[in-house]
């Protein structure tokens, strides 16, 4: 088919379409819904760690750790949504920036191995926290995939990785408030599963996201 | 494009006609071969149609279009696709639409892009993507394992993508 014929066909096939919602409103909607889903799931499966409120009020480093953890999720979903608009910059470059932020989060937690934040305690321990982290990340990941289907990512693996990291970071952070606090436990059973969810996102995104 | 998103088919027809000219010139520089250019233009127009809802009016149109066109050009090069050889297309910018043999400058442009690659990657892409040899044949000719040849093709294409990112529309 020559281009004039194709142009006629495409013009005749034209139907009105809705432009995508902005990156910021989409990211905020996702954060709101994702956090609500994970908080509800966490409360349905147990309680938050006794005394976590006092810990947040008394330990600025714990607040910093929590803020950075929240920022990882927010930055990751923003980067994924921004990458869903062709020509809006490199998703891979944004991805590396988010990885750096996630590494900072892990580094702040790891600092607790040398300079303990709280006295050793098993208070609040959830025996299946690693599985809960992965399972609770599923609804936000599905929501992110559904929202990204309204967009077009030309780097679907990076977008999938970022969506997975964003989804995994929510339960990983909530587990820091709900489950026992020990740096090694947090790294192995809260943050590592979040990274696993990011890997799942990397693997499945090309299959679920629209292609051109 | 904003009018097209609202369903104005006349504005859309006009836009696609303009894009046809711009894309033909852009893809000719990258792909060289006239058959591939025809395929590239048509695939990009179809991609624009499919992705038109992803354009945001508050953003410039050109980067959106370039990203889609580059994606389709790389896709075509990666597939090592042969031209369809269908009906000759309109040559809207006044140049003769022919093969790269008929238009030496097209071949030169491809050579210029390949010149930016290390010799081993260039050889891998020439053997597989331009001469159309299988990875096994290319590996035999270059005297390397098929795994090494696959790696060279993959890395060469990745570097080529970076070179293309710097190409203006």
XYZ file of C-alpha atoms in Angstrom:
381
model
C 0.000 0.000 0.000
C 1.434 3.409 -0.907
C 1.460 6.159 1.704
C -1.429 8.207 0.181
C -3.704 5.153 0.349
C -2.536 4.403 3.846
C -3.090 8.022 4.897
C -6.643 7.881 3.524
C -7.286 4.643 5.398
C -5.917 6.003 8.647
C -7.823 9.296 8.319
C -11.059 7.425 7.549
C -10.429 5.141 10.537
C -9.956 8.121 12.867
C -11.903 8.073 16.116
C -11.617 10.613 18.938
C -9.198 9.614 21.679
C -8.577 10.854 25.202
C -5.061 12.189 25.796
C -3.338 10.618 28.804
C -3.657 12.125 32.273
C -0.579 14.065 33.322
C 2.398 12.263 34.839
C 1.978 13.870 38.272
C -1.798 13.219 38.669
C -1.366 9.635 37.461
C 1.526 9.024 39.845
C -0.368 10.546 42.779
C -3.465 8.471 42.020
C -1.344 5.337 41.923
C 0.412 6.213 45.182
C -2.897 6.861 46.921
C -4.528 3.648 45.703
C -1.388 1.544 46.111
C -0.762 2.718 49.674
C -4.403 2.237 50.624
C -4.399 -1.329 49.291
C -1.163 -2.289 51.061
C -2.081 -0.628 54.377
C -5.436 -2.440 54.356
C -3.771 -5.763 53.529
C -1.199 -5.237 56.290
C -3.898 -4.423 58.843
C -5.976 -7.397 57.734
C -3.032 -9.744 58.251
C -1.839 -8.432 61.638
C -0.984 -5.321 63.587
C 1.681 -2.665 63.348
C 4.726 -3.044 65.630
C 3.972 -1.879 69.201
C 5.705 1.439 69.862
C 6.397 2.284 66.206
C 4.834 5.733 66.680
C 7.256 6.534 69.532
C 10.161 5.230 67.438
C 9.208 7.563 64.588
C 8.852 10.464 67.001
C 12.164 9.864 68.748
C 14.579 8.669 66.017
C 15.213 11.135 63.164
C 17.233 8.484 61.309
C 14.203 6.176 61.317
C 12.136 9.045 59.902
C 14.810 9.668 57.252
C 14.838 5.958 56.389
C 11.049 6.013 56.021
C 11.036 9.200 53.947
C 13.704 7.826 51.585
C 11.748 4.563 51.306
C 8.612 6.510 50.398
C 10.610 8.598 47.911
C 11.854 5.441 46.171
C 8.267 4.384 45.432
C 7.201 7.879 44.392
C 10.244 8.404 42.157
C 9.922 4.953 40.606
C 6.257 5.359 39.657
C 6.846 8.908 38.408
C 9.752 7.666 36.233
C 7.610 4.821 34.883
C 4.689 7.137 34.064
C 6.982 9.738 32.496
C 8.492 6.993 30.344
C 5.023 6.223 29.006
C 5.105 9.294 26.784
C 7.281 8.843 23.674
C 10.037 11.435 23.402
C 9.838 12.378 27.071
C 13.444 11.486 27.871
C 15.191 8.229 28.615
C 13.479 5.825 31.013
C 16.802 4.051 31.516
C 18.475 7.249 32.741
C 15.615 7.921 35.148
C 15.801 4.263 36.140
C 19.446 4.563 37.173
C 18.612 7.632 39.268
C 15.881 5.652 41.042
C 18.289 2.737 41.565
C 20.697 5.185 43.206
C 17.915 6.374 45.510
C 16.968 2.769 46.345
C 20.630 2.013 47.071
C 20.662 5.010 49.456
C 17.656 3.557 51.237
C 19.438 0.208 51.615
C 22.605 2.001 52.737
C 20.758 3.919 55.471
C 19.251 0.645 56.711
C 22.632 -1.100 56.457
C 24.205 1.656 58.551
C 22.156 0.206 61.396
C 24.359 -2.886 61.312
C 27.235 -0.725 62.570
C 25.305 1.969 64.422
C 22.123 0.278 65.716
C 19.047 2.470 65.579
C 17.076 0.597 68.264
C 18.008 -2.005 70.890
C 17.693 -5.597 69.511
C 14.071 -6.754 69.746
C 11.743 -9.271 68.195
C 8.713 -7.066 68.885
C 6.165 -7.218 66.097
C 7.854 -10.091 64.219
C 5.814 -11.441 61.348
C 6.980 -14.899 60.382
C 5.993 -14.604 56.731
C 6.933 -10.968 56.202
C 8.956 -11.770 53.053
C 5.963 -13.487 51.454
C 3.641 -10.709 52.604
C 5.961 -8.145 51.018
C 5.763 -9.924 47.673
C 2.017 -10.668 47.874
C 1.020 -7.180 48.999
C 2.989 -5.743 46.067
C 0.813 -7.576 43.558
C -2.233 -5.220 43.601
C -0.110 -2.046 43.126
C 1.840 -3.771 40.361
C -1.360 -4.806 38.564
C -2.716 -1.273 38.980
C 0.499 0.202 37.538
C 0.356 -2.170 34.560
C -3.281 -1.227 33.952
C -2.483 2.494 34.101
C 0.517 2.070 31.797
C -1.690 0.423 29.209
C -3.111 3.905 28.550
C 0.413 5.023 27.673
C 3.194 3.841 25.392
C 6.586 2.884 26.738
C 9.333 2.410 24.179
C 11.540 0.932 26.941
C 9.099 -1.603 28.424
C 11.656 -3.537 30.483
C 12.847 -0.435 32.311
C 9.250 0.675 32.767
C 8.375 -2.761 34.155
C 11.351 -2.673 36.504
C 10.336 0.759 37.811
C 6.701 -0.270 38.264
C 7.831 -3.406 40.128
C 10.188 -1.404 42.330
C 7.467 1.130 43.085
C 4.991 -1.648 43.909
C 7.509 -3.575 46.028
C 8.710 -0.528 47.920
C 5.294 0.118 49.517
C 4.998 -3.173 51.459
C 8.760 -3.128 52.108
C 8.419 0.239 53.853
C 5.220 -0.685 55.659
C 6.924 -3.834 56.965
C 9.532 -1.565 58.581
C 6.673 -0.232 60.717
C 4.660 -3.443 61.050
C 7.295 -6.170 61.421
C 10.290 -6.455 63.793
C 13.090 -3.976 63.266
C 16.553 -5.404 62.710
C 18.725 -4.068 59.877
C 19.722 -7.491 58.551
C 16.119 -8.701 58.747
C 14.940 -5.568 56.914
C 17.542 -5.975 54.165
C 16.958 -9.694 53.609
C 13.234 -10.043 54.182
C 11.755 -6.634 53.334
C 14.004 -4.896 50.799
C 15.229 -7.969 48.893
C 11.636 -9.109 48.153
C 10.899 -5.595 46.864
C 13.826 -6.003 44.490
C 12.410 -9.368 43.462
C 9.110 -7.684 42.548
C 11.102 -5.179 40.463
C 12.670 -8.136 38.640
C 9.225 -9.606 38.012
C 8.152 -6.262 36.557
C 11.198 -6.289 34.282
C 10.278 -9.770 33.055
C 6.541 -9.394 32.519
C 6.172 -5.806 31.293
C 7.010 -6.464 27.610
C 4.203 -9.040 27.574
C 1.561 -6.773 29.109
C 2.376 -3.294 27.872
C 1.101 -2.086 24.491
C 3.493 -2.150 21.561
C 3.573 -0.284 18.294
C -2.444 16.327 16.422
C -4.689 17.885 19.050
C -7.422 18.245 16.384
C -6.829 14.646 15.320
C -7.250 13.489 18.910
C -10.661 15.154 18.839
C -11.578 13.273 15.661
C -10.969 15.910 12.953
C -10.126 13.630 10.022
C -9.275 16.458 7.584
C -6.695 17.936 9.952
C -5.382 14.428 10.521
C -5.056 13.747 6.790
C -3.102 16.967 6.415
C -0.859 16.082 9.341
C -0.132 12.584 8.031
C 0.707 14.005 4.591
C 3.222 16.350 6.182
C 4.624 13.549 8.354
C 5.003 11.346 5.275
C 7.419 13.895 3.771
C 9.346 14.500 6.976
C 9.628 10.813 7.824
C 10.708 9.868 4.312
C 13.628 12.278 4.516
C 14.568 11.195 8.066
C 14.359 7.458 7.385
C 16.219 7.752 4.081
C 19.193 9.069 6.011
C 19.055 6.195 8.451
C 17.896 3.240 6.390
C 19.199 4.164 2.956
C 17.409 1.482 0.998
C 14.266 2.887 -0.671
C 12.240 -0.256 0.016
C 13.107 -0.119 3.681
C 12.289 3.596 3.729
C 8.812 2.889 2.302
C 8.276 0.206 4.926
C 9.627 2.496 7.622
C 7.376 5.411 6.649
C 4.265 3.240 6.530
C 5.048 1.453 9.793
C 5.762 4.772 11.491
C 2.503 6.299 10.216
C 0.612 3.291 11.542
C 2.473 3.573 14.852
C 1.602 7.279 15.069
C -2.049 6.348 14.454
C -1.992 3.669 17.144
C -0.154 5.870 19.644
C -1.961 9.161 18.945
C -3.678 9.087 22.330
C -0.260 9.246 24.060
C 0.546 12.701 22.708
C 0.161 15.458 25.302
C -0.764 18.874 23.917
C 1.379 20.605 26.539
C 4.535 18.964 25.159
C 6.336 19.619 21.862
C 5.268 17.333 19.025
C 8.681 16.764 17.422
C 10.351 14.700 20.205
C 7.222 12.520 20.377
C 7.382 11.848 16.631
C 11.167 11.331 16.565
C 10.959 8.776 19.372
C 8.377 6.741 17.471
C 10.184 7.046 14.117
C 13.530 6.060 15.643
C 11.913 3.119 17.418
C 10.447 1.853 14.142
C 13.740 2.424 12.245
C 15.691 0.438 14.818
C 13.007 -2.216 14.777
C 13.366 -2.522 11.006
C 17.164 -2.689 11.205
C 17.018 -5.228 14.007
C 14.664 -7.472 12.091
C 17.018 -7.177 9.131
C 13.871 -6.985 7.085
C 14.001 -7.053 3.318
C 11.977 -4.420 1.499
C 8.468 -5.391 0.495
C 9.136 -4.308 -3.054
C 5.562 -3.175 -3.425
C 4.280 -0.332 -5.530
C 6.642 2.582 -5.874
C 5.735 5.288 -3.445
C 5.285 8.964 -4.137
C 8.542 10.769 -3.873
C 7.281 13.921 -2.291
C 10.508 15.773 -1.707
C 11.683 15.670 -5.297
C 14.278 12.904 -5.077
C 14.225 9.743 -7.113
C 12.992 6.892 -4.941
C 15.240 3.977 -5.752
C 17.544 1.475 -4.157
C 20.753 2.527 -2.472
C 22.568 1.473 -5.641
C 20.576 4.157 -7.485
C 21.224 6.663 -4.745
C 24.820 6.425 -3.639
C 24.279 9.089 -0.967
C 21.921 6.770 0.884
C 24.611 4.099 1.028
C 27.058 6.730 2.209
C 24.746 7.734 5.021
C 24.461 4.132 6.181
C 28.246 3.798 5.934
C 28.639 6.979 7.980
C 26.406 5.592 10.728
C 28.291 2.292 10.713
C 31.623 4.119 10.807
C 30.793 5.197 14.324
C 30.954 1.564 15.486
C 34.015 -0.513 16.448
C 35.238 -2.734 13.583
C 34.012 -6.009 15.101
C 30.485 -4.637 15.666
C 30.418 -3.064 12.190
C 31.397 -6.375 10.598
C 28.707 -8.204 12.596
C 25.980 -5.793 11.486
C 27.101 -5.714 7.856
C 27.143 -9.525 7.670
C 23.819 -10.138 9.420
C 21.671 -7.046 8.898
C 22.869 -5.819 5.522
C 24.074 -8.953 3.736
C 21.340 -10.998 5.398
C 23.537 -13.863 6.562
C 22.495 -16.019 9.502
C 24.349 -15.621 12.783
C 25.987 -19.007 12.214
C 27.191 -18.050 8.724
C 28.450 -14.683 9.936
C 30.228 -16.325 12.870
C 31.954 -18.757 10.492
C 33.066 -15.943 8.246
C 34.363 -13.817 11.127
C 35.991 -16.806 12.791
C 34.175 -16.425 16.109
C 31.605 -18.471 18.030
C 27.891 -17.926 17.352
C 27.506 -16.617 20.907
C 30.224 -14.028 20.278
C 28.575 -13.043 16.994
C 25.172 -12.679 18.678
C 26.783 -10.506 21.339
C 28.482 -8.347 18.704
C 25.236 -7.873 16.775
C 23.362 -7.007 19.974
C 25.988 -4.539 21.188
C 26.413 -3.090 17.715
C 22.691 -2.449 17.456
C 22.722 -0.869 20.886
C 25.533 1.479 19.885
C 23.778 2.216 16.617
C 20.715 3.213 18.629
C 22.864 5.713 20.538
C 24.233 7.125 17.277
C 20.679 7.449 15.926
C 19.569 9.295 19.054
C 21.863 12.110 18.019
C 20.428 12.282 14.490
C 18.187 15.292 13.866
C 14.784 14.861 12.224
